Amino acid sequence: MTQLKRKIEGKKAVVSIIGLGYVGLPLATVAANKGYTVIGADIKKESVHAINKGISPIKEPGLDRAVAQAVSTGRLRATLHSNMAAREADIVIVVVQTPIDSAKEPDLRAFTSAWKTVAENLTPGKLLISESTVPPGTMKKVVLPMLEEKGLQAGRDFYLAYSPERAIPTRTLQEIEGNDRIVGGIDPASTEAAALFYRQITKGEIAKTDIETAEVVKVIENAYRDVNIAFANEVALLCGRLGIDATSAINLANRHPRVNIHTPGPGVGGHCIPKDPYFLLKSAKEAGLELKLVSAAREVNEAMPGHVLDLIKRSLKEAKKDPEKAKISILGIAYKGNTDDSRNSPAEPIVRGLMAEKMDVISHDPYVTQDFGGRFSNDIEEVVKDSDCLVIVTDHDAYRQLDLGKLKKQLKRPCIIIDSRSLFRPEAVEAEGLRYVGLGG
Ligand code: SAJ
């Protein structure tokens, strides 16, 4: 530990980051710009080439500049050879995606492949860390046996820890540098080694624990968000039935010092919140426990795109518009506002559902070009012109500035706006003579 400790504190340790995605690349630039020599490994050739030219393949505020700085100083280089990265490093951090498959089961193929490479190149004295979100118990049950296969022992010959990423897209760099960190080691020496490293690159508190607790912390953080969002969505559905504005009700309820109801929306996208609850459900099931609330929340949130689809059909019917002749305009493809990521976006089931009903769908997004089988245009005027129903799906700031008076001239009467993100006040829309439909209907 003393040699490694000296290298970490003296910024002489070589750090390899395996997986240069939405978390791995920002993490690599933060470590490099703090003074470490960083080798970033990824399987995507175009990403590796872009990074080595000082260009970020990922849209994230500040990341272009951070990559350019890290590469120009010679501290960050990207490679397709994860075995070389693992071999040459004193510290190896695995940050690859851990999605779920169509059966909602964890798909750990990329994760286990990365750890297989680390195990094949393991020599004494390294610090190994996972930041990928995994079903609790994975580090001990899956990773540890791979690493100890050749006789090296965790805690004695190398250190093994888990430290979940806690960074939200659009603020990833600030959050990697500023958020508190949970660090859980396979043994106290591993926890100390990992804590020492993160102390060099983040201003946040380093909370130390064991490896299983750290794995659970990550998935319960995101399962909490999913449950809270599901509650907010049910509040919106209820308020719609009662003729109450859900946003006002939630904002007023949140003035209670211990209430924090999240924001209703058309569904939960991204590559974390929709899948992490399934990791928790898997571990619970293996422990013989059914987490009713966590699975019910997933059901509520996964049903929201279908609910928006029903709202569109019902609104057209009430306006006596023929769905088969209607032009439906979708504002927003990205899974959430001001990002260019459309993974698991609620826009996809909404667009595909409208297409299945033979409707004419045209989508717009300021950051993403993706039509999900419908039409797409970057020109919002074209998307809105003569539209029978305008559906706000993503809370991009750009849509908050839409001119309602101008919309009235562009939309086909009666003008319908389905605002699934509560970007507008209902009374403001109605005052312009437009028909406002909130998430609750
Ligand atoms: N959403 C709502 N209502 C809310 C909040 C979110 O409908 O009140 C929707 C969003 O529109 C989006 C989805 O939920 O579709 C998830 O968005 P999010 O902002 O809650 O979280 P993500 O998906 O951006 O989660 C990211 C993850 N980190 C990375 O992607 C690098 C996750 O692991 C983090 O825990 C999370 O940020 C975080 O909060 O830090």
CSV table of C-alpha atoms and ligand atoms in Angstrom, one decimal:
chain,number,residue,atom,x,y,z
A,1,MET,CA,0.0,0.0,0.0
A,2,THR,CA,2.8,2.5,0.8
A,3,GLN,CA,4.1,2.5,-2.8
A,4,LEU,CA,0.6,2.8,-4.2
A,5,LYS,CA,-0.2,5.4,-1.6
A,6,ARG,CA,2.8,7.5,-2.6
A,7,LYS,CA,1.9,7.2,-6.3
A,8,ILE,CA,-1.7,8.3,-5.6
A,9,GLU,CA,-0.8,11.3,-3.5
A,10,GLY,CA,2.0,12.3,-5.8
A,11,LYS,CA,-0.2,12.0,-8.9
A,12,LYS,CA,2.3,9.5,-10.3
A,13,ALA,CA,-0.2,6.6,-10.5
A,14,VAL,CA,-1.3,5.6,-14.0
A,15,VAL,CA,-5.1,5.5,-14.1
A,16,SER,CA,-6.9,3.4,-16.6
A,17,ILE,CA,-10.6,4.0,-17.2
A,18,ILE,CA,-12.4,1.1,-19.1
A,19,GLY,CA,-15.5,2.5,-20.7
A,20,LEU,CA,-15.5,6.1,-22.1
A,21,GLY,CA,-19.2,6.8,-22.0
A,22,TYR,CA,-21.4,9.4,-20.3
A,23,VAL,CA,-19.5,8.8,-17.0
A,24,GLY,CA,-16.2,7.2,-18.0
A,25,LEU,CA,-15.0,10.0,-20.3
A,26,PRO,CA,-15.8,12.9,-17.9
A,27,LEU,CA,-14.2,10.9,-15.1
A,28,ALA,CA,-11.1,10.3,-17.3
A,29,THR,CA,-10.8,14.1,-18.0
A,30,VAL,CA,-11.2,15.0,-14.4
A,31,ALA,CA,-8.5,12.6,-13.3
A,32,ALA,CA,-6.2,13.8,-16.1
A,33,ASN,CA,-6.8,17.4,-15.5
A,34,LYS,CA,-6.0,16.8,-11.8
A,35,GLY,CA,-2.6,15.6,-12.9
A,36,TYR,CA,-2.8,11.8,-13.3
A,37,THR,CA,-1.7,10.0,-16.4
A,38,VAL,CA,-4.9,8.5,-17.8
A,39,ILE,CA,-5.4,5.7,-20.3
A,40,GLY,CA,-9.0,5.6,-21.5
A,41,ALA,CA,-10.1,2.3,-23.2
A,42,ASP,CA,-13.3,1.9,-25.2
A,43,ILE,CA,-14.6,-0.5,-27.9
A,44,LYS,CA,-15.9,2.4,-30.2
A,45,LYS,CA,-13.2,3.2,-32.7
A,46,GLU,CA,-14.8,6.6,-33.6
A,47,SER,CA,-14.9,7.6,-29.9
A,48,VAL,CA,-11.2,6.7,-29.4
A,49,HIS,CA,-10.2,8.6,-32.5
A,50,ALA,CA,-12.2,11.7,-31.6
A,51,ILE,CA,-10.9,11.8,-28.1
A,52,ASN,CA,-7.3,11.5,-29.3
A,53,LYS,CA,-7.9,14.5,-31.5
A,54,GLY,CA,-9.1,16.4,-28.4
A,55,ILE,CA,-12.8,16.2,-29.3
A,56,SER,CA,-15.5,14.8,-27.1
A,57,PRO,CA,-17.9,12.3,-28.8
A,58,ILE,CA,-20.4,13.0,-26.1
A,59,LYS,CA,-22.5,16.2,-25.7
A,60,GLU,CA,-22.1,17.4,-22.2
A,61,PRO,CA,-21.5,21.0,-21.0
A,62,GLY,CA,-17.7,21.7,-20.6
A,63,LEU,CA,-16.6,18.2,-21.8
A,64,ASP,CA,-15.2,19.4,-25.1
A,65,ARG,CA,-12.9,21.8,-23.3
A,66,ALA,CA,-12.0,19.2,-20.7
A,67,VAL,CA,-11.1,16.6,-23.3
A,68,ALA,CA,-9.0,19.1,-25.3
A,69,GLN,CA,-7.1,20.2,-22.2
A,70,ALA,CA,-6.5,16.6,-21.0
A,71,VAL,CA,-5.3,15.4,-24.4
A,72,SER,CA,-3.2,18.5,-25.2
A,73,THR,CA,-1.3,18.1,-21.9
A,74,GLY,CA,-0.5,14.5,-22.9
A,75,ARG,CA,-2.2,13.2,-19.7
A,76,LEU,CA,-5.2,11.5,-21.4
A,77,ARG,CA,-4.9,9.1,-24.3
A,78,ALA,CA,-7.6,6.8,-25.6
A,79,THR,CA,-7.1,3.3,-26.9
A,80,LEU,CA,-9.0,0.3,-28.2
A,81,HIS,CA,-6.7,-2.0,-26.3
A,82,SER,CA,-8.2,-2.5,-22.9
A,83,ASN,CA,-5.7,-5.2,-22.1
A,84,MET,CA,-2.8,-2.7,-22.5
A,85,ALA,CA,-4.8,-0.2,-20.4
A,86,ALA,CA,-5.3,-2.7,-17.6
A,87,ARG,CA,-1.7,-3.9,-17.8
A,88,GLU,CA,-0.1,-0.5,-17.6
A,89,ALA,CA,-2.3,0.9,-14.8
A,90,ASP,CA,-1.8,1.2,-11.1
A,91,ILE,CA,-5.5,2.1,-10.8
A,92,VAL,CA,-8.1,0.5,-13.0
A,93,ILE,CA,-11.7,1.8,-13.0
A,94,VAL,CA,-14.4,-0.1,-14.9
A,95,VAL,CA,-17.2,2.3,-16.0
A,96,VAL,CA,-19.1,0.3,-18.7
A,97,GLN,CA,-22.8,0.2,-19.2
A,98,THR,CA,-24.9,-2.4,-17.5
A,99,PRO,CA,-28.2,-2.4,-19.3
A,100,ILE,CA,-31.2,-4.8,-18.9
A,101,ASP,CA,-32.3,-7.1,-21.6
A,102,SER,CA,-35.8,-7.5,-23.1
A,103,ALA,CA,-36.8,-9.7,-20.2
A,104,LYS,CA,-35.7,-6.9,-17.8
A,105,GLU,CA,-32.9,-9.1,-16.7
A,106,PRO,CA,-29.4,-7.5,-16.0
A,107,ASP,CA,-27.2,-7.8,-19.1
A,108,LEU,CA,-23.7,-7.8,-17.6
A,109,ARG,CA,-21.8,-9.0,-20.7
A,110,ALA,CA,-19.8,-5.8,-21.2
A,111,PHE,CA,-19.2,-5.6,-17.5
A,112,THR,CA,-17.9,-9.2,-17.1
A,113,SER,CA,-15.9,-8.9,-20.3
A,114,ALA,CA,-14.1,-5.7,-19.0
A,115,TRP,CA,-13.4,-7.5,-15.6
A,116,LYS,CA,-12.1,-10.6,-17.5
A,117,THR,CA,-9.5,-8.3,-19.2
A,118,VAL,CA,-8.6,-6.8,-15.9
A,119,ALA,CA,-8.1,-10.3,-14.4
A,120,GLU,CA,-6.0,-11.4,-17.3
A,121,ASN,CA,-3.6,-8.5,-16.8
A,122,LEU,CA,-3.7,-8.4,-13.0
A,123,THR,CA,-0.4,-8.0,-11.2
A,124,PRO,CA,0.2,-7.3,-7.4
A,125,GLY,CA,-0.2,-3.8,-6.1
A,126,LYS,CA,-3.1,-2.5,-8.2
A,127,LEU,CA,-6.2,-0.7,-7.1
A,128,LEU,CA,-9.3,-2.0,-8.9
A,129,ILE,CA,-12.6,0.0,-8.8
A,130,SER,CA,-16.0,-0.5,-10.3
A,131,GLU,CA,-18.3,2.5,-11.0
A,132,SER,CA,-20.8,0.6,-13.1
A,133,THR,CA,-24.2,0.1,-11.5
A,134,VAL,CA,-24.7,-3.6,-10.7
A,135,PRO,CA,-27.2,-5.8,-8.9
A,136,PRO,CA,-26.1,-5.8,-5.3
A,137,GLY,CA,-23.7,-8.8,-4.6
A,138,THR,CA,-22.1,-8.8,-8.1
A,139,MET,CA,-18.7,-7.6,-7.0
A,140,LYS,CA,-18.3,-10.4,-4.5
A,141,LYS,CA,-20.1,-13.1,-6.4
A,142,VAL,CA,-18.9,-12.3,-10.0
A,143,VAL,CA,-15.9,-10.1,-10.0
A,144,LEU,CA,-13.9,-11.3,-7.0
A,145,PRO,CA,-13.6,-15.0,-8.2
A,146,MET,CA,-12.4,-13.8,-11.6
A,147,LEU,CA,-9.7,-11.7,-10.0
A,148,GLU,CA,-8.5,-14.4,-7.5
A,149,GLU,CA,-8.5,-17.2,-10.1
A,150,LYS,CA,-4.7,-17.0,-10.6
A,151,GLY,CA,-4.0,-17.1,-6.8
A,152,LEU,CA,-3.7,-13.4,-6.1
A,153,GLN,CA,-5.8,-12.4,-3.1
A,154,ALA,CA,-7.9,-9.2,-2.8
A,155,GLY,CA,-6.9,-7.0,0.1
A,156,ARG,CA,-3.4,-8.7,0.3
A,157,ASP,CA,-2.1,-8.6,-3.3
A,158,PHE,CA,-4.5,-6.0,-4.8
A,159,TYR,CA,-7.3,-3.7,-3.7
A,160,LEU,CA,-10.9,-4.0,-4.9
A,161,ALA,CA,-13.6,-1.4,-4.3
A,162,TYR,CA,-16.9,-0.1,-5.6
A,163,SER,CA,-17.8,3.6,-5.9
A,164,PRO,CA,-21.0,4.4,-7.7
A,165,GLU,CA,-21.1,7.3,-10.1
A,166,ARG,CA,-23.5,10.0,-9.0
A,167,ALA,CA,-23.6,12.5,-11.8
A,168,ILE,CA,-26.5,13.8,-13.7
A,169,PRO,CA,-26.2,14.5,-17.5
A,170,THR,CA,-25.8,18.3,-18.2
A,171,ARG,CA,-23.9,18.7,-14.9
A,172,THR,CA,-21.6,15.6,-15.0
A,173,LEU,CA,-18.2,17.3,-14.7
A,174,GLN,CA,-19.3,19.5,-11.8
A,175,GLU,CA,-20.9,16.6,-10.0
A,176,ILE,CA,-17.9,14.2,-10.5
A,177,GLU,CA,-15.7,16.9,-9.0
A,178,GLY,CA,-18.1,18.1,-6.3
A,179,ASN,CA,-20.5,15.4,-5.1
A,180,ASP,CA,-20.0,13.3,-2.0
A,181,ARG,CA,-18.6,9.8,-2.9
A,182,ILE,CA,-19.6,6.5,-1.4
A,183,VAL,CA,-16.5,4.2,-1.4
A,184,GLY,CA,-16.9,0.5,-0.4
A,185,GLY,CA,-13.9,-1.9,-0.3
A,186,ILE,CA,-13.7,-5.7,-0.2
A,187,ASP,CA,-11.7,-5.0,3.0
A,188,PRO,CA,-10.7,-1.9,5.0
A,189,ALA,CA,-7.4,-1.6,3.2
A,190,SER,CA,-9.2,-1.5,-0.2
A,191,THR,CA,-11.6,1.1,1.1
A,192,GLU,CA,-8.7,3.3,2.3
A,193,ALA,CA,-6.9,3.0,-1.1
A,194,ALA,CA,-10.0,3.9,-3.1
A,195,ALA,CA,-10.9,6.7,-0.7
A,196,LEU,CA,-7.3,8.1,-1.0
A,197,PHE,CA,-7.7,8.2,-4.8
A,198,TYR,CA,-11.1,9.9,-4.9
A,199,ARG,CA,-10.0,12.4,-2.3
A,200,GLN,CA,-7.5,13.6,-4.9
A,201,ILE,CA,-10.1,14.3,-7.6
A,202,THR,CA,-13.2,15.3,-5.8
A,203,LYS,CA,-14.1,18.1,-3.3
A,204,GLY,CA,-17.0,16.1,-1.9
A,205,GLU,CA,-17.1,14.1,1.3
A,206,ILE,CA,-15.8,10.5,1.0
A,207,ALA,CA,-18.1,8.2,2.9
A,208,LYS,CA,-16.5,4.9,3.5
A,209,THR,CA,-18.4,1.6,3.8
A,210,ASP,CA,-18.1,-2.0,2.7
A,211,ILE,CA,-18.5,-3.2,-0.9
A,212,GLU,CA,-22.0,-4.7,-0.6
A,213,THR,CA,-23.4,-1.6,1.1
A,214,ALA,CA,-22.0,0.6,-1.7
A,215,GLU,CA,-23.6,-1.5,-4.4
A,216,VAL,CA,-27.0,-1.3,-2.6
A,217,VAL,CA,-26.7,2.5,-2.1
A,218,LYS,CA,-26.4,3.1,-5.8
A,219,VAL,CA,-29.5,1.2,-6.8
A,220,ILE,CA,-31.7,2.4,-3.9
A,221,GLU,CA,-30.8,6.0,-4.8
A,222,ASN,CA,-32.2,5.5,-8.3
A,223,ALA,CA,-35.1,3.3,-7.2
A,224,TYR,CA,-36.1,6.1,-4.8
A,225,ARG,CA,-36.2,8.5,-7.8
A,226,ASP,CA,-38.3,6.1,-9.8
A,227,VAL,CA,-40.8,5.5,-7.0
A,228,ASN,CA,-41.0,9.3,-6.3
A,229,ILE,CA,-41.6,10.0,-10.0
A,230,ALA,CA,-44.3,7.3,-10.2
A,231,PHE,CA,-46.0,8.9,-7.2
A,232,ALA,CA,-45.8,12.3,-8.9
A,233,ASN,CA,-47.4,10.7,-12.1
A,234,GLU,CA,-50.2,9.2,-10.0
A,235,VAL,CA,-50.8,12.6,-8.4
A,236,ALA,CA,-51.1,14.1,-11.9
A,237,LEU,CA,-53.5,11.5,-13.0
A,238,LEU,CA,-55.7,12.0,-9.9
A,239,CYS,CA,-55.6,15.8,-10.2
A,240,GLY,CA,-56.7,15.5,-13.8
A,241,ARG,CA,-59.7,13.6,-12.7
A,242,LEU,CA,-60.5,16.1,-9.9
A,243,GLY,CA,-60.0,19.1,-12.2
A,244,ILE,CA,-57.1,20.4,-10.1
A,245,ASP,CA,-53.8,21.6,-11.6
A,246,ALA,CA,-51.2,19.0,-10.5
A,247,THR,CA,-48.2,21.3,-10.7
A,248,SER,CA,-49.8,23.8,-8.3
A,249,ALA,CA,-50.8,21.0,-5.9
A,250,ILE,CA,-47.3,19.5,-6.0
A,251,ASN,CA,-45.5,22.9,-5.6
A,252,LEU,CA,-47.7,23.7,-2.6
A,253,ALA,CA,-47.2,20.2,-1.1
A,254,ASN,CA,-43.4,20.6,-1.5
A,255,ARG,CA,-43.5,23.7,0.7
A,256,HIS,CA,-43.9,21.2,3.5
A,257,PRO,CA,-40.3,21.0,5.0
A,258,ARG,CA,-40.2,17.2,4.6
A,259,VAL,CA,-42.0,16.7,1.3
A,260,ASN,CA,-40.2,16.4,-2.0
A,261,ILE,CA,-42.6,15.2,-4.7
A,262,HIS,CA,-40.8,15.0,-8.1
A,263,THR,CA,-42.2,16.2,-11.4
A,264,PRO,CA,-44.8,14.3,-13.4
A,265,GLY,CA,-43.8,13.4,-16.9
A,266,PRO,CA,-44.6,11.2,-20.0
A,267,GLY,CA,-42.4,8.4,-18.7
A,268,VAL,CA,-38.9,7.7,-17.3
A,269,GLY,CA,-36.1,7.5,-19.8
A,270,GLY,CA,-32.3,7.4,-19.7
A,271,HIS,CA,-30.1,4.5,-19.1
A,272,CYS,CA,-30.2,4.4,-15.3
A,273,ILE,CA,-33.5,5.2,-13.6
A,274,PRO,CA,-35.6,2.8,-15.8
A,275,LYS,CA,-33.2,-0.1,-15.2
A,276,ASP,CA,-31.7,0.2,-11.8
A,277,PRO,CA,-34.9,-0.8,-10.0
A,278,TYR,CA,-34.8,-4.1,-11.8
A,279,PHE,CA,-31.3,-4.7,-10.3
A,280,LEU,CA,-32.9,-4.2,-6.9
A,281,LEU,CA,-35.8,-6.5,-7.8
A,282,LYS,CA,-33.4,-9.2,-9.0
A,283,SER,CA,-31.4,-9.1,-5.7
A,284,ALA,CA,-34.6,-9.1,-3.7
A,285,LYS,CA,-36.0,-12.1,-5.6
A,286,GLU,CA,-32.8,-14.0,-5.0
A,287,ALA,CA,-33.2,-13.2,-1.3
A,288,GLY,CA,-36.8,-14.5,-1.4
A,289,LEU,CA,-38.3,-11.1,-1.2
A,290,GLU,CA,-40.9,-9.3,-3.4
A,291,LEU,CA,-40.5,-5.4,-3.4
A,292,LYS,CA,-44.1,-4.5,-4.2
A,293,LEU,CA,-43.6,-0.7,-4.2
A,294,VAL,CA,-40.5,-0.8,-6.5
A,295,SER,CA,-42.2,-3.0,-9.1
A,296,ALA,CA,-45.5,-1.1,-8.9
A,297,ALA,CA,-43.6,2.2,-9.6
A,298,ARG,CA,-42.0,0.6,-12.7
A,299,GLU,CA,-45.5,-0.4,-13.9
A,300,VAL,CA,-46.8,3.2,-13.3
A,301,ASN,CA,-43.9,4.8,-15.1
A,302,GLU,CA,-43.8,2.3,-18.0
A,303,ALA,CA,-47.5,3.0,-18.6
A,304,MET,CA,-47.1,6.8,-18.9
A,305,PRO,CA,-46.2,6.8,-22.7
A,306,GLY,CA,-49.4,4.8,-23.4
A,307,HIS,CA,-51.4,7.3,-21.3
A,308,VAL,CA,-50.1,10.1,-23.4
A,309,LEU,CA,-51.1,8.2,-26.5
A,310,ASP,CA,-54.6,7.9,-25.1
A,311,LEU,CA,-54.7,11.6,-24.3
A,312,ILE,CA,-53.8,12.4,-28.0
A,313,LYS,CA,-56.6,10.1,-29.3
A,314,ARG,CA,-59.1,11.4,-26.8
A,315,SER,CA,-58.3,15.0,-27.6
A,316,LEU,CA,-58.7,14.4,-31.4
A,317,LYS,CA,-62.0,12.7,-30.8
A,318,GLU,CA,-63.3,15.5,-28.6
A,319,ALA,CA,-62.2,18.0,-31.2
A,320,LYS,CA,-64.0,15.9,-33.9
A,321,LYS,CA,-60.7,15.5,-35.8
A,322,ASP,CA,-60.2,12.3,-37.8
A,323,PRO,CA,-57.1,10.6,-36.4
A,324,GLU,CA,-56.2,9.1,-39.8
A,325,LYS,CA,-56.2,12.6,-41.3
A,326,ALA,CA,-54.6,14.3,-38.3
A,327,LYS,CA,-51.0,15.7,-38.2
A,328,ILE,CA,-49.5,15.1,-34.8
A,329,SER,CA,-46.4,17.2,-33.9
A,330,ILE,CA,-44.1,15.8,-31.2
A,331,LEU,CA,-41.8,18.3,-29.5
A,332,GLY,CA,-38.9,16.5,-28.0
A,333,ILE,CA,-37.2,13.2,-28.7
A,334,ALA,CA,-34.5,13.2,-26.0
A,335,TYR,CA,-35.3,11.4,-22.7
A,336,LYS,CA,-35.1,14.7,-20.8
A,337,GLY,CA,-34.6,18.4,-21.3
A,338,ASN,CA,-31.4,19.9,-22.7
A,339,THR,CA,-29.6,16.6,-23.5
A,340,ASP,CA,-28.9,14.8,-26.8
A,341,ASP,CA,-29.6,11.3,-25.4
A,342,SER,CA,-32.7,9.5,-26.6
A,343,ARG,CA,-32.1,6.2,-24.9
A,344,ASN,CA,-35.3,4.7,-23.5
A,345,SER,CA,-37.0,8.0,-24.3
A,346,PRO,CA,-40.8,8.0,-23.7
A,347,ALA,CA,-41.0,9.7,-27.2
A,348,GLU,CA,-40.2,6.4,-28.8
A,349,PRO,CA,-43.3,4.4,-27.7
A,350,ILE,CA,-45.4,7.5,-28.2
A,351,VAL,CA,-44.3,8.0,-31.8
A,352,ARG,CA,-44.4,4.3,-32.6
A,353,GLY,CA,-47.8,4.0,-31.1
A,354,LEU,CA,-49.1,6.8,-33.3
A,355,MET,CA,-47.6,5.3,-36.3
A,356,ALA,CA,-49.3,2.0,-35.5
A,357,GLU,CA,-52.6,3.9,-35.6
A,358,LYS,CA,-51.7,5.2,-39.1
A,359,MET,CA,-51.4,8.8,-37.9
A,360,ASP,CA,-49.1,11.4,-39.6
A,361,VAL,CA,-46.4,12.1,-37.0
A,362,ILE,CA,-43.7,14.6,-37.3
A,363,SER,CA,-41.1,15.1,-34.5
A,364,HIS,CA,-38.7,17.9,-33.6
A,365,ASP,CA,-35.8,18.1,-31.2
A,366,PRO,CA,-33.1,20.7,-30.9
A,367,TYR,CA,-30.4,18.2,-30.0
A,368,VAL,CA,-31.4,14.8,-31.4
A,369,THR,CA,-32.2,13.7,-35.0
A,370,GLN,CA,-34.3,10.6,-34.6
A,371,ASP,CA,-37.6,9.8,-36.1
A,372,PHE,CA,-38.5,6.5,-34.5
A,373,GLY,CA,-40.2,5.5,-37.8
A,374,GLY,CA,-42.2,8.8,-38.2
A,375,ARG,CA,-41.1,12.0,-39.9
A,376,PHE,CA,-38.5,14.4,-38.3
A,377,SER,CA,-37.5,18.0,-38.9
A,378,ASN,CA,-35.1,20.4,-37.3
A,379,ASP,CA,-37.4,23.2,-38.5
A,380,ILE,CA,-39.9,23.7,-35.7
A,381,GLU,CA,-42.0,26.0,-38.0
A,382,GLU,CA,-42.5,23.1,-40.4
A,383,VAL,CA,-43.3,20.7,-37.5
A,384,VAL,CA,-45.9,23.0,-36.0
A,385,LYS,CA,-47.6,24.3,-39.3
A,386,ASP,CA,-51.2,23.1,-39.7
A,387,SER,CA,-50.7,20.6,-36.8
A,388,ASP,CA,-53.9,19.1,-35.4
A,389,CYS,CA,-52.3,18.3,-32.0
A,390,LEU,CA,-49.0,19.6,-30.6
A,391,VAL,CA,-47.5,17.2,-28.0
A,392,ILE,CA,-44.7,18.5,-25.7
A,393,VAL,CA,-42.8,15.3,-24.7
A,394,THR,CA,-39.3,16.7,-23.6
A,395,ASP,CA,-38.7,19.6,-21.2
A,396,HIS,CA,-36.1,21.3,-23.4
A,397,ASP,CA,-35.7,25.0,-22.4
A,398,ALA,CA,-36.2,25.9,-26.1
A,399,TYR,CA,-39.9,24.8,-25.8
A,400,ARG,CA,-40.5,27.1,-22.8
A,401,GLN,CA,-40.1,30.1,-25.1
A,402,LEU,CA,-42.7,29.0,-27.6
A,403,ASP,CA,-44.9,32.0,-28.6
A,404,LEU,CA,-48.5,30.9,-27.8
A,405,GLY,CA,-50.0,33.8,-29.9
A,406,LYS,CA,-47.9,32.7,-32.9
A,407,LEU,CA,-48.9,29.0,-32.3
A,408,LYS,CA,-52.6,30.0,-32.6
A,409,LYS,CA,-51.9,31.1,-36.1
A,410,GLN,CA,-49.9,28.0,-37.0
A,411,LEU,CA,-52.0,25.2,-35.6
A,412,LYS,CA,-55.2,23.8,-37.2
A,413,ARG,CA,-58.3,24.8,-35.2
A,414,PRO,CA,-59.4,23.8,-32.7
A,415,CYS,CA,-55.7,24.2,-31.5
A,416,ILE,CA,-54.7,21.4,-29.1
A,417,ILE,CA,-51.6,21.5,-26.9
A,418,ILE,CA,-50.8,18.4,-24.9
A,419,ASP,CA,-48.3,19.5,-22.3
A,420,SER,CA,-46.9,16.3,-20.7
A,421,ARG,CA,-44.1,18.3,-18.9
A,422,SER,CA,-46.2,21.2,-17.5
A,423,LEU,CA,-44.0,23.7,-19.3
A,424,PHE,CA,-47.0,26.1,-19.7
A,425,ARG,CA,-49.6,27.4,-17.3
A,426,PRO,CA,-53.0,26.1,-18.4
A,427,GLU,CA,-54.7,29.5,-18.0
A,428,ALA,CA,-52.0,31.2,-20.2
A,429,VAL,CA,-52.7,28.7,-23.0
A,430,GLU,CA,-56.5,28.9,-22.7
A,431,ALA,CA,-56.3,32.7,-22.7
A,432,GLU,CA,-54.8,32.5,-26.2
A,433,GLY,CA,-57.8,30.5,-27.3
A,434,LEU,CA,-55.8,27.2,-27.4
A,435,ARG,CA,-57.1,24.0,-25.9
A,436,TYR,CA,-54.7,23.0,-23.0
A,437,VAL,CA,-54.4,19.3,-22.1
A,438,GLY,CA,-52.2,18.5,-19.1
A,439,LEU,CA,-50.7,15.1,-18.2
A,440,GLY,CA,-53.8,14.3,-16.1
A,441,GLY,CA,-56.1,14.9,-19.1
B,1,SAJ,N1,-38.0,12.5,-14.7
B,1,SAJ,C1,-39.4,12.8,-14.4
B,1,SAJ,N2,-39.6,13.5,-13.3
B,1,SAJ,C2,-38.7,14.0,-12.4
B,1,SAJ,C3,-37.3,13.6,-12.7
B,1,SAJ,C4,-37.0,12.9,-13.8
B,1,SAJ,O1,-40.3,12.5,-15.1
B,1,SAJ,O2,-39.0,14.6,-11.4
B,1,SAJ,C5,-37.7,11.8,-15.8
B,1,SAJ,C6,-36.8,12.5,-16.8
B,1,SAJ,O3,-37.5,13.2,-17.7
B,1,SAJ,C7,-36.0,11.3,-17.4
B,1,SAJ,C8,-36.0,10.3,-16.3
B,1,SAJ,O4,-37.0,10.6,-15.4
B,1,SAJ,O5,-36.8,10.8,-18.5
B,1,SAJ,C9,-34.6,10.2,-15.6
B,1,SAJ,O6,-34.1,11.5,-15.5
B,1,SAJ,P1,-33.2,11.9,-14.2
B,1,SAJ,O7,-32.9,13.3,-14.4
B,1,SAJ,O8,-34.0,11.6,-13.0
B,1,SAJ,O9,-32.0,11.0,-14.1
B,1,SAJ,P2,-30.9,10.5,-15.2
B,1,SAJ,O10,-31.5,9.5,-16.1
B,1,SAJ,O11,-30.3,11.6,-15.9
B,1,SAJ,O12,-30.0,9.7,-14.2
B,1,SAJ,C10,-28.6,10.1,-14.2
B,1,SAJ,C11,-27.8,8.9,-14.0
B,1,SAJ,N3,-26.4,9.2,-14.1
B,1,SAJ,C12,-26.0,9.2,-15.4
B,1,SAJ,O13,-26.7,9.0,-16.4
B,1,SAJ,C13,-24.5,9.5,-15.5
B,1,SAJ,C14,-28.1,8.2,-12.6
B,1,SAJ,O14,-27.2,7.1,-12.4
B,1,SAJ,C15,-27.9,9.3,-11.5
B,1,SAJ,O15,-28.2,8.7,-10.3
B,1,SAJ,C16,-28.9,10.4,-11.8
B,1,SAJ,O16,-28.5,11.0,-13.1
B,1,SAJ,C17,-28.7,11.5,-10.7
B,1,SAJ,O17,-29.7,11.9,-10.3
B,1,SAJ,O18,-27.5,11.8,-10.5
